[in-house]
């Protein structure tokens, strides 16, 4: 369902440990809709609801509201490093939609969740 790169999983585990939340879940959520389509964010969550689907990759537990599955099916959570630092990125299969605003379906959450 959702792919997490090994580097992203390692960085997520570092964030969980640094925040003393090793048992927390990574929640992907709809952060808004732009001209390129939906934008997604992520946060740490302590619990799963009945409306959530749980997925695991590289030892990281991810939860997503059932309503968002069609948008996030096949998405990749990655950690990208650049000259300005690093950050998490969510790439969806629909990100290459030819929109005029660039990577509208590609979201990042800075240096940590």
Tab-separated table of N, CA, C and O in Angstrom:
chain	number	residue	atom	x	y	z
A	1	UNK	N	0.832	-1.184	0.000
A	1	UNK	CA	0.000	0.000	0.000
A	1	UNK	C	0.879	1.251	0.000
A	1	UNK	O	0.983	1.930	-0.993
A	2	UNK	N	1.554	1.560	1.100
A	2	UNK	CA	2.462	2.701	1.211
A	2	UNK	C	3.882	2.158	1.278
A	2	UNK	O	4.151	1.208	2.002
A	3	UNK	N	4.777	2.770	0.547
A	3	UNK	CA	6.188	2.383	0.587
A	3	UNK	C	6.943	3.406	1.412
A	3	UNK	O	6.697	4.609	1.315
A	4	UNK	N	7.863	2.917	2.231
A	4	UNK	CA	8.765	3.789	2.981
A	4	UNK	C	10.175	3.348	2.625
A	4	UNK	O	10.504	2.165	2.738
A	5	UNK	N	11.001	4.285	2.182
A	5	UNK	CA	12.369	3.928	1.855
A	5	UNK	C	13.113	3.570	3.142
A	5	UNK	O	12.709	3.982	4.239
A	6	UNK	N	14.184	2.826	3.006
A	6	UNK	CA	14.959	2.435	4.185
A	6	UNK	C	15.510	3.653	4.903
A	6	UNK	O	15.505	3.709	6.137
A	7	UNK	N	15.976	4.658	4.142
A	7	UNK	CA	16.508	5.871	4.761
A	7	UNK	C	15.417	6.607	5.528
A	7	UNK	O	15.631	7.047	6.662
A	8	UNK	N	14.228	6.724	4.933
A	8	UNK	CA	13.121	7.393	5.627
A	8	UNK	C	12.746	6.638	6.901
A	8	UNK	O	12.510	7.246	7.944
A	9	UNK	N	12.705	5.311	6.826
A	9	UNK	CA	12.380	4.511	8.009
A	9	UNK	C	13.402	4.749	9.117
A	9	UNK	O	13.046	4.915	10.286
A	10	UNK	N	14.663	4.787	8.749
A	10	UNK	CA	15.729	5.041	9.732
A	10	UNK	C	15.549	6.415	10.372
A	10	UNK	O	15.641	6.558	11.595
A	11	UNK	N	15.265	7.431	9.556
A	11	UNK	CA	15.090	8.791	10.071
A	11	UNK	C	13.827	8.897	10.929
A	11	UNK	O	13.824	9.596	11.950
A	12	UNK	N	12.768	8.220	10.535
A	12	UNK	CA	11.534	8.220	11.336
A	12	UNK	C	11.804	7.600	12.700
A	12	UNK	O	11.379	8.120	13.730
A	13	UNK	N	12.540	6.493	12.719
A	13	UNK	CA	12.880	5.847	13.993
A	13	UNK	C	13.718	6.777	14.860
A	13	UNK	O	13.553	6.809	16.087
A	14	UNK	N	14.612	7.563	14.235
A	14	UNK	CA	15.408	8.532	14.992
A	14	UNK	C	14.519	9.603	15.610
A	14	UNK	O	14.713	9.996	16.756
A	15	UNK	N	13.524	10.080	14.853
A	15	UNK	CA	12.589	11.080	15.372
A	15	UNK	C	11.783	10.489	16.524
A	15	UNK	O	11.609	11.134	17.571
A	16	UNK	N	11.295	9.262	16.349
A	16	UNK	CA	10.523	8.604	17.408
A	16	UNK	C	11.346	8.484	18.687
A	16	UNK	O	10.850	8.769	19.783
A	17	UNK	N	12.604	8.088	18.547
A	17	UNK	CA	13.468	7.926	19.720
A	17	UNK	C	13.765	9.279	20.363
A	17	UNK	O	13.703	9.417	21.583
A	18	UNK	N	14.076	10.281	19.545
A	18	UNK	CA	14.399	11.610	20.068
A	18	UNK	C	13.231	12.218	20.828
A	18	UNK	O	13.425	12.952	21.797
A	19	UNK	N	12.007	11.910	20.388
A	19	UNK	CA	10.819	12.446	21.052
A	19	UNK	C	10.271	11.489	22.110
A	19	UNK	O	9.204	11.726	22.665
A	20	UNK	N	11.011	10.410	22.364
A	20	UNK	CA	10.612	9.408	23.349
A	20	UNK	C	9.214	8.859	23.050
A	20	UNK	O	8.378	8.719	23.934
A	21	UNK	N	8.967	8.577	21.746
A	21	UNK	CA	7.668	8.069	21.302
A	21	UNK	C	7.863	6.827	20.429
A	21	UNK	O	7.256	6.713	19.373
A	22	UNK	N	8.689	5.903	20.878
A	22	UNK	CA	8.990	4.720	20.072
A	22	UNK	C	7.753	3.915	19.687
A	22	UNK	O	7.765	3.201	18.698
A	23	UNK	N	6.675	4.035	20.452
A	23	UNK	CA	5.458	3.278	20.164
A	23	UNK	C	4.455	4.063	19.315
A	23	UNK	O	3.387	3.556	18.992
A	24	UNK	N	4.792	5.298	18.950
A	24	UNK	CA	3.871	6.123	18.170
A	24	UNK	C	3.782	5.612	16.731
A	24	UNK	O	4.650	4.892	16.239
A	25	UNK	N	2.707	5.998	16.075
A	25	UNK	CA	2.457	5.635	14.687
A	25	UNK	C	2.672	6.859	13.811
A	25	UNK	O	2.446	7.995	14.243
A	26	UNK	N	3.082	6.628	12.580
A	26	UNK	CA	3.226	7.716	11.624
A	26	UNK	C	1.903	7.863	10.887
A	26	UNK	O	1.457	6.940	10.222
A	27	UNK	N	1.256	9.025	11.054
A	27	UNK	CA	-0.029	9.264	10.398
A	27	UNK	C	0.200	10.132	9.164
A	27	UNK	O	0.795	11.195	9.239
A	28	UNK	N	-0.318	9.660	8.007
A	28	UNK	CA	-0.346	10.461	6.790
A	28	UNK	C	-1.736	11.069	6.697
A	28	UNK	O	-2.731	10.390	6.920
A	29	UNK	N	-1.806	12.361	6.382
A	29	UNK	CA	-3.088	13.047	6.363
A	29	UNK	C	-3.154	14.026	5.191
A	29	UNK	O	-2.129	14.406	4.629
A	30	UNK	N	-4.350	14.429	4.843
A	30	UNK	CA	-4.569	15.413	3.794
A	30	UNK	C	-4.263	16.786	4.373
A	30	UNK	O	-4.915	17.236	5.313
A	31	UNK	N	-3.266	17.469	3.798
A	31	UNK	CA	-2.851	18.777	4.303
A	31	UNK	C	-3.501	19.915	3.527
A	31	UNK	O	-3.403	21.067	3.934
A	32	UNK	N	-4.147	19.607	2.431
A	32	UNK	CA	-4.796	20.627	1.623
A	32	UNK	C	-4.830	20.198	0.169
A	32	UNK	O	-4.269	19.171	-0.199
A	33	UNK	N	-5.474	21.000	-0.637
A	33	UNK	CA	-5.557	20.701	-2.065
A	33	UNK	C	-5.091	21.928	-2.827
A	33	UNK	O	-5.594	23.031	-2.608
A	34	UNK	N	-4.112	21.714	-3.701
A	34	UNK	CA	-3.598	22.796	-4.534
A	34	UNK	C	-3.962	22.563	-5.980
A	34	UNK	O	-4.710	21.641	-6.317
A	35	UNK	N	-3.415	23.389	-6.858
A	35	UNK	CA	-3.738	23.265	-8.274
A	35	UNK	C	-3.230	21.954	-8.862
A	35	UNK	O	-3.734	21.496	-9.881
A	36	UNK	N	-2.248	21.327	-8.219
A	36	UNK	CA	-1.726	20.055	-8.702
A	36	UNK	C	-2.411	18.858	-8.075
A	36	UNK	O	-2.047	17.730	-8.351
A	37	UNK	N	-3.375	19.105	-7.205
A	37	UNK	CA	-4.071	18.008	-6.547
A	37	UNK	C	-3.860	18.041	-5.048
A	37	UNK	O	-3.445	19.058	-4.487
A	38	UNK	N	-4.134	16.924	-4.379
A	38	UNK	CA	-4.018	16.882	-2.918
A	38	UNK	C	-2.570	16.936	-2.450
A	38	UNK	O	-1.676	16.428	-3.122
A	39	UNK	N	-2.358	17.589	-1.328
A	39	UNK	CA	-1.058	17.636	-0.667
A	39	UNK	C	-1.195	16.908	0.661
A	39	UNK	O	-2.187	17.084	1.363
A	40	UNK	N	-0.191	16.132	0.995
A	40	UNK	CA	-0.254	15.313	2.199
A	40	UNK	C	0.821	15.716	3.191
A	40	UNK	O	1.868	16.218	2.821
A	41	UNK	N	0.527	15.487	4.452
A	41	UNK	CA	1.472	15.740	5.524
A	41	UNK	C	1.587	14.506	6.383
A	41	UNK	O	0.926	13.493	6.145
A	42	UNK	N	2.445	14.586	7.377
A	42	UNK	CA	2.581	13.471	8.307
A	42	UNK	C	2.879	13.996	9.691
A	42	UNK	O	3.444	15.068	9.863
A	43	UNK	N	2.431	13.209	10.658
A	43	UNK	CA	2.616	13.553	12.056
A	43	UNK	C	2.710	12.257	12.852
A	43	UNK	O	2.420	11.179	12.335
A	44	UNK	N	3.086	12.379	14.091
A	44	UNK	CA	3.107	11.212	14.976
A	44	UNK	C	1.783	11.152	15.724
A	44	UNK	O	1.256	12.174	16.150
A	45	UNK	N	1.259	9.946	15.850
A	45	UNK	CA	-0.026	9.759	16.517
A	45	UNK	C	0.115	8.613	17.506
A	45	UNK	O	0.769	7.615	17.213
A	46	UNK	N	-0.505	8.761	18.650
A	46	UNK	CA	-0.409	7.747	19.701
A	46	UNK	C	-1.392	6.598	19.520
A	46	UNK	O	-1.222	5.542	20.102
A	47	UNK	N	-2.448	6.816	18.723
A	47	UNK	CA	-3.466	5.771	18.627
A	47	UNK	C	-4.073	5.698	17.236
A	47	UNK	O	-4.041	6.650	16.467
A	48	UNK	N	-4.655	4.562	16.956
A	48	UNK	CA	-5.333	4.269	15.693
A	48	UNK	C	-6.827	4.271	15.961
A	48	UNK	O	-7.279	3.823	16.996
A	49	UNK	N	-7.604	4.795	15.002
A	49	UNK	CA	-9.057	4.782	15.139
A	49	UNK	C	-9.646	3.681	14.255
A	49	UNK	O	-8.937	3.077	13.446
A	50	UNK	N	-10.947	3.468	14.365
A	50	UNK	CA	-11.632	2.482	13.528
A	50	UNK	C	-11.653	2.901	12.061
A	50	UNK	O	-11.869	2.079	11.179
A	51	UNK	N	-11.436	4.186	11.791
A	51	UNK	CA	-11.433	4.705	10.424
A	51	UNK	C	-10.056	4.622	9.768
A	51	UNK	O	-9.891	5.029	8.623
A	52	UNK	N	-9.059	4.105	10.496
A	52	UNK	CA	-7.688	4.047	9.997
A	52	UNK	C	-7.325	2.673	9.461
A	52	UNK	O	-7.833	1.655	9.937
A	53	UNK	N	-6.435	2.687	8.505
A	53	UNK	CA	-5.816	1.459	8.009
A	53	UNK	C	-4.361	1.496	8.449
A	53	UNK	O	-3.680	2.518	8.315
A	54	UNK	N	-3.883	0.387	8.981
A	54	UNK	CA	-2.519	0.276	9.473
A	54	UNK	C	-1.667	-0.462	8.449
A	54	UNK	O	-2.074	-1.488	7.907
A	55	UNK	N	-0.484	0.077	8.184
A	55	UNK	CA	0.466	-0.544	7.271
A	55	UNK	C	1.830	-0.479	7.948
A	55	UNK	O	2.066	0.388	8.791
A	56	UNK	N	2.712	-1.400	7.608
A	56	UNK	CA	4.060	-1.396	8.182
A	56	UNK	C	5.083	-1.602	7.081
A	56	UNK	O	4.862	-2.370	6.157
A	57	UNK	N	6.200	-0.888	7.217
A	57	UNK	CA	7.290	-1.007	6.261
A	57	UNK	C	8.582	-0.704	7.005
A	57	UNK	O	8.688	0.313	7.686
A	58	UNK	N	9.553	-1.581	6.905
A	58	UNK	CA	10.873	-1.409	7.543
A	58	UNK	C	10.749	-1.101	9.040
A	58	UNK	O	11.494	-0.277	9.574
A	59	UNK	N	9.777	-1.714	9.705
A	59	UNK	CA	9.629	-1.528	11.148
A	59	UNK	C	8.921	-0.248	11.557
A	59	UNK	O	8.887	0.087	12.735
A	60	UNK	N	8.360	0.485	10.606
A	60	UNK	CA	7.623	1.712	10.908
A	60	UNK	C	6.139	1.460	10.646
A	60	UNK	O	5.764	0.975	9.584
A	61	UNK	N	5.308	1.795	11.631
A	61	UNK	CA	3.858	1.629	11.494
A	61	UNK	C	3.253	2.926	10.973
A	61	UNK	O	3.478	3.995	11.532
A	62	UNK	N	2.485	2.811	9.891
A	62	UNK	CA	1.855	3.962	9.243
A	62	UNK	C	0.347	3.791	9.314
A	62	UNK	O	-0.166	2.699	9.059
A	63	UNK	N	-0.359	4.881	9.663
A	63	UNK	CA	-1.815	4.842	9.654
A	63	UNK	C	-2.349	5.908	8.700
A	63	UNK	O	-1.773	6.990	8.577
A	64	UNK	N	-3.446	5.530	8.027
A	64	UNK	CA	-4.074	6.405	7.047
A	64	UNK	C	-5.578	6.261	7.190
A	64	UNK	O	-6.084	5.145	7.307
A	65	UNK	N	-6.294	7.368	7.155
A	65	UNK	CA	-7.751	7.321	7.160
A	65	UNK	C	-8.212	6.588	5.901
A	65	UNK	O	-7.706	6.833	4.805
A	66	UNK	N	-9.180	5.707	6.066
A	66	UNK	CA	-9.690	4.901	4.943
A	66	UNK	C	-10.103	5.754	3.753
A	66	UNK	O	-9.975	5.332	2.606
A	67	UNK	N	-10.588	6.964	4.008
A	67	UNK	CA	-11.054	7.839	2.930
A	67	UNK	C	-9.918	8.299	2.019
A	67	UNK	O	-10.158	8.723	0.895
A	68	UNK	N	-8.680	8.225	2.499
A	68	UNK	CA	-7.539	8.718	1.716
A	68	UNK	C	-6.808	7.623	0.938
A	68	UNK	O	-5.888	7.920	0.177
A	69	UNK	N	-7.216	6.383	1.113
A	69	UNK	CA	-6.508	5.269	0.483
A	69	UNK	C	-6.405	5.428	-1.031
A	69	UNK	O	-5.358	5.182	-1.613
A	70	UNK	N	-7.461	5.858	-1.682
A	70	UNK	CA	-7.403	5.976	-3.141
A	70	UNK	C	-6.354	6.990	-3.582
A	70	UNK	O	-5.771	6.854	-4.650
A	71	UNK	N	-6.099	8.006	-2.765
A	71	UNK	CA	-5.098	9.018	-3.095
A	71	UNK	C	-3.679	8.568	-2.760
A	71	UNK	O	-2.730	8.970	-3.419
A	72	UNK	N	-3.553	7.753	-1.700
A	72	UNK	CA	-2.223	7.390	-1.212
A	72	UNK	C	-1.766	5.992	-1.612
A	72	UNK	O	-0.654	5.596	-1.284
A	73	UNK	N	-2.601	5.248	-2.311
A	73	UNK	CA	-2.208	3.910	-2.761
A	73	UNK	C	-0.952	4.032	-3.625
A	73	UNK	O	-0.922	4.777	-4.596
A	74	UNK	N	0.105	3.338	-3.226
A	74	UNK	CA	1.359	3.365	-3.975
A	74	UNK	C	2.260	4.549	-3.659
A	74	UNK	O	3.305	4.723	-4.279
A	75	UNK	N	1.890	5.376	-2.676
A	75	UNK	CA	2.719	6.528	-2.302
A	75	UNK	C	4.040	6.054	-1.700
A	75	UNK	O	4.144	4.955	-1.155
A	76	UNK	N	5.046	6.910	-1.800
A	76	UNK	CA	6.369	6.619	-1.253
A	76	UNK	C	6.738	7.718	-0.267
A	76	UNK	O	6.686	8.904	-0.591
A	77	UNK	N	7.098	7.311	0.954
A	77	UNK	CA	7.626	8.240	1.947
A	77	UNK	C	9.137	8.107	1.875
A	77	UNK	O	9.684	7.016	2.018
A	78	UNK	N	9.810	9.226	1.631
A	78	UNK	CA	11.265	9.213	1.472
A	78	UNK	C	11.867	10.309	2.341
A	78	UNK	O	11.161	11.207	2.813
A	79	UNK	N	13.166	10.225	2.535
A	79	UNK	CA	13.904	11.282	3.219
A	79	UNK	C	14.906	11.809	2.212
A	79	UNK	O	15.689	11.053	1.647
A	80	UNK	N	14.855	13.101	1.951
A	80	UNK	CA	15.697	13.709	0.929
A	80	UNK	C	16.663	14.676	1.602
A	80	UNK	O	16.247	15.528	2.389
A	81	UNK	N	17.946	14.531	1.278
A	81	UNK	CA	18.958	15.433	1.816
A	81	UNK	C	19.406	16.389	0.724
A	81	UNK	O	19.510	16.015	-0.436
A	82	UNK	N	19.611	17.649	1.116
A	82	UNK	CA	20.072	18.657	0.165
A	82	UNK	C	21.071	19.565	0.870
A	82	UNK	O	21.352	19.395	2.052
A	83	UNK	N	21.575	20.543	0.152
A	83	UNK	CA	22.521	21.494	0.730
A	83	UNK	C	21.903	22.285	1.870
A	83	UNK	O	22.600	22.750	2.771
A	84	UNK	N	20.577	22.421	1.861
A	84	UNK	CA	19.863	23.169	2.904
A	84	UNK	C	19.437	22.302	4.073
A	84	UNK	O	18.732	22.763	4.950
A	85	UNK	N	19.794	21.039	4.063
A	85	UNK	CA	19.383	20.125	5.123
A	85	UNK	C	18.592	18.977	4.543
A	85	UNK	O	18.658	18.691	3.355
A	86	UNK	N	17.812	18.326	5.371
A	86	UNK	CA	17.033	17.187	4.910
A	86	UNK	C	15.604	17.291	5.366
A	86	UNK	O	15.264	18.090	6.242
A	87	UNK	N	14.767	16.467	4.758
A	87	UNK	CA	13.368	16.463	5.148
A	87	UNK	C	12.636	15.291	4.540
A	87	UNK	O	13.115	14.656	3.600
A	88	UNK	N	11.489	15.011	5.077
A	88	UNK	CA	10.650	13.928	4.586
A	88	UNK	C	9.827	14.414	3.394
A	88	UNK	O	9.474	15.582	3.312
A	89	UNK	N	9.536	13.485	2.510
A	89	UNK	CA	8.780	13.793	1.309
A	89	UNK	C	7.792	12.662	1.053
A	89	UNK	O	8.133	11.497	1.208
A	90	UNK	N	6.579	13.022	0.675
A	90	UNK	CA	5.569	12.035	0.302
A	90	UNK	C	5.318	12.203	-1.187
A	90	UNK	O	4.852	13.259	-1.622
A	91	UNK	N	5.639	11.174	-1.961
A	91	UNK	CA	5.396	11.209	-3.404
A	91	UNK	C	4.254	10.253	-3.726
A	91	UNK	O	4.285	9.091	-3.322
A	92	UNK	N	3.277	10.747	-4.435
A	92	UNK	CA	2.154	9.904	-4.828
A	92	UNK	C	2.297	9.534	-6.295
A	92	UNK	O	2.923	10.261	-7.065
A	93	UNK	N	1.716	8.409	-6.706
A	93	UNK	CA	1.803	7.994	-8.103
A	93	UNK	C	1.186	9.005	-9.058
A	93	UNK	O	1.543	9.066	-10.212
A	94	UNK	N	0.269	9.838	-8.569
A	94	UNK	CA	-0.400	10.810	-9.418
A	94	UNK	C	0.325	12.147	-9.456
A	94	UNK	O	-0.188	13.113	-9.987
A	95	UNK	N	1.537	12.215	-8.904
A	95	UNK	CA	2.270	13.481	-8.843
A	95	UNK	C	2.637	13.997	-10.230
A	95	UNK	O	2.746	15.192	-10.439
A	96	UNK	N	2.809	13.120	-11.197
A	96	UNK	CA	3.162	13.547	-12.542
A	96	UNK	C	1.894	13.690	-13.365
A	96	UNK	O	1.591	12.893	-14.231
A	97	UNK	N	1.147	14.753	-13.090
A	97	UNK	CA	-0.134	14.924	-13.758
A	97	UNK	C	-0.136	16.067	-14.758
A	97	UNK	O	-1.176	16.459	-15.249
A	98	UNK	N	1.033	16.624	-15.042
A	98	UNK	CA	1.115	17.680	-16.036
A	98	UNK	C	0.528	19.004	-15.587
A	98	UNK	O	0.265	19.875	-16.395
A	99	UNK	N	0.343	19.195	-14.288
A	99	UNK	CA	-0.216	20.445	-13.786
A	99	UNK	C	0.736	21.608	-13.975
A	99	UNK	O	1.922	21.442	-14.195
A	100	UNK	N	0.230	22.823	-13.872
A	100	UNK	CA	1.045	23.997	-14.132
A	100	UNK	C	1.764	24.514	-12.894
A	100	UNK	O	2.502	25.472	-12.978
A	101	UNK	N	1.559	23.903	-11.759
A	101	UNK	CA	2.178	24.415	-10.537
A	101	UNK	C	3.288	23.515	-10.028
A	101	UNK	O	3.569	23.499	-8.834
A	102	UNK	N	3.904	22.738	-10.860
A	102	UNK	CA	5.008	21.903	-10.414
A	102	UNK	C	4.528	20.664	-9.710
A	102	UNK	O	3.553	20.046	-10.095
A	103	UNK	N	5.199	20.335	-8.650
A	103	UNK	CA	4.968	19.073	-7.955
A	103	UNK	C	3.869	19.223	-6.908
A	103	UNK	O	4.115	19.076	-5.726
A	104	UNK	N	2.663	19.499	-7.286
A	104	UNK	CA	1.576	19.761	-6.348
A	104	UNK	C	1.214	18.593	-5.462
A	104	UNK	O	0.671	18.786	-4.394
A	105	UNK	N	1.512	17.373	-5.879
A	105	UNK	CA	1.167	16.203	-5.072
A	105	UNK	C	2.336	15.741	-4.225
A	105	UNK	O	2.319	14.666	-3.668
A	106	UNK	N	3.367	16.524	-4.165
A	106	UNK	CA	4.561	16.135	-3.434
A	106	UNK	C	4.626	17.004	-2.179
A	106	UNK	O	4.633	18.215	-2.277
A	107	UNK	N	4.622	16.389	-1.026
A	107	UNK	CA	4.598	17.152	0.225
A	107	UNK	C	5.803	16.789	1.069
A	107	UNK	O	6.319	15.697	1.012
A	108	UNK	N	6.240	17.716	1.863
A	108	UNK	CA	7.339	17.417	2.787
A	108	UNK	C	7.016	18.048	4.122
A	108	UNK	O	6.214	18.964	4.218
A	109	UNK	N	7.642	17.527	5.161
A	109	UNK	CA	7.393	18.102	6.490
A	109	UNK	C	8.710	18.452	7.147
A	109	UNK	O	9.001	18.040	8.242
A	110	UNK	N	9.533	19.190	6.449
A	110	UNK	CA	10.743	19.746	7.046
A	110	UNK	C	11.678	18.703	7.587
A	110	UNK	O	11.822	17.624	7.047
A	111	UNK	N	12.341	19.033	8.699
A	111	UNK	CA	13.347	18.152	9.260
A	111	UNK	C	12.821	17.115	10.209
A	111	UNK	O	13.580	16.353	10.772
A	112	UNK	N	11.548	17.046	10.418
A	112	UNK	CA	11.012	16.038	11.314
A	112	UNK	C	9.508	16.126	11.399
A	112	UNK	O	8.894	17.029	10.867
A	113	UNK	N	8.931	15.132	12.006
A	113	UNK	CA	7.474	15.102	12.102
A	113	UNK	C	7.068	15.953	13.225
A	113	UNK	O	6.387	16.236	13.866
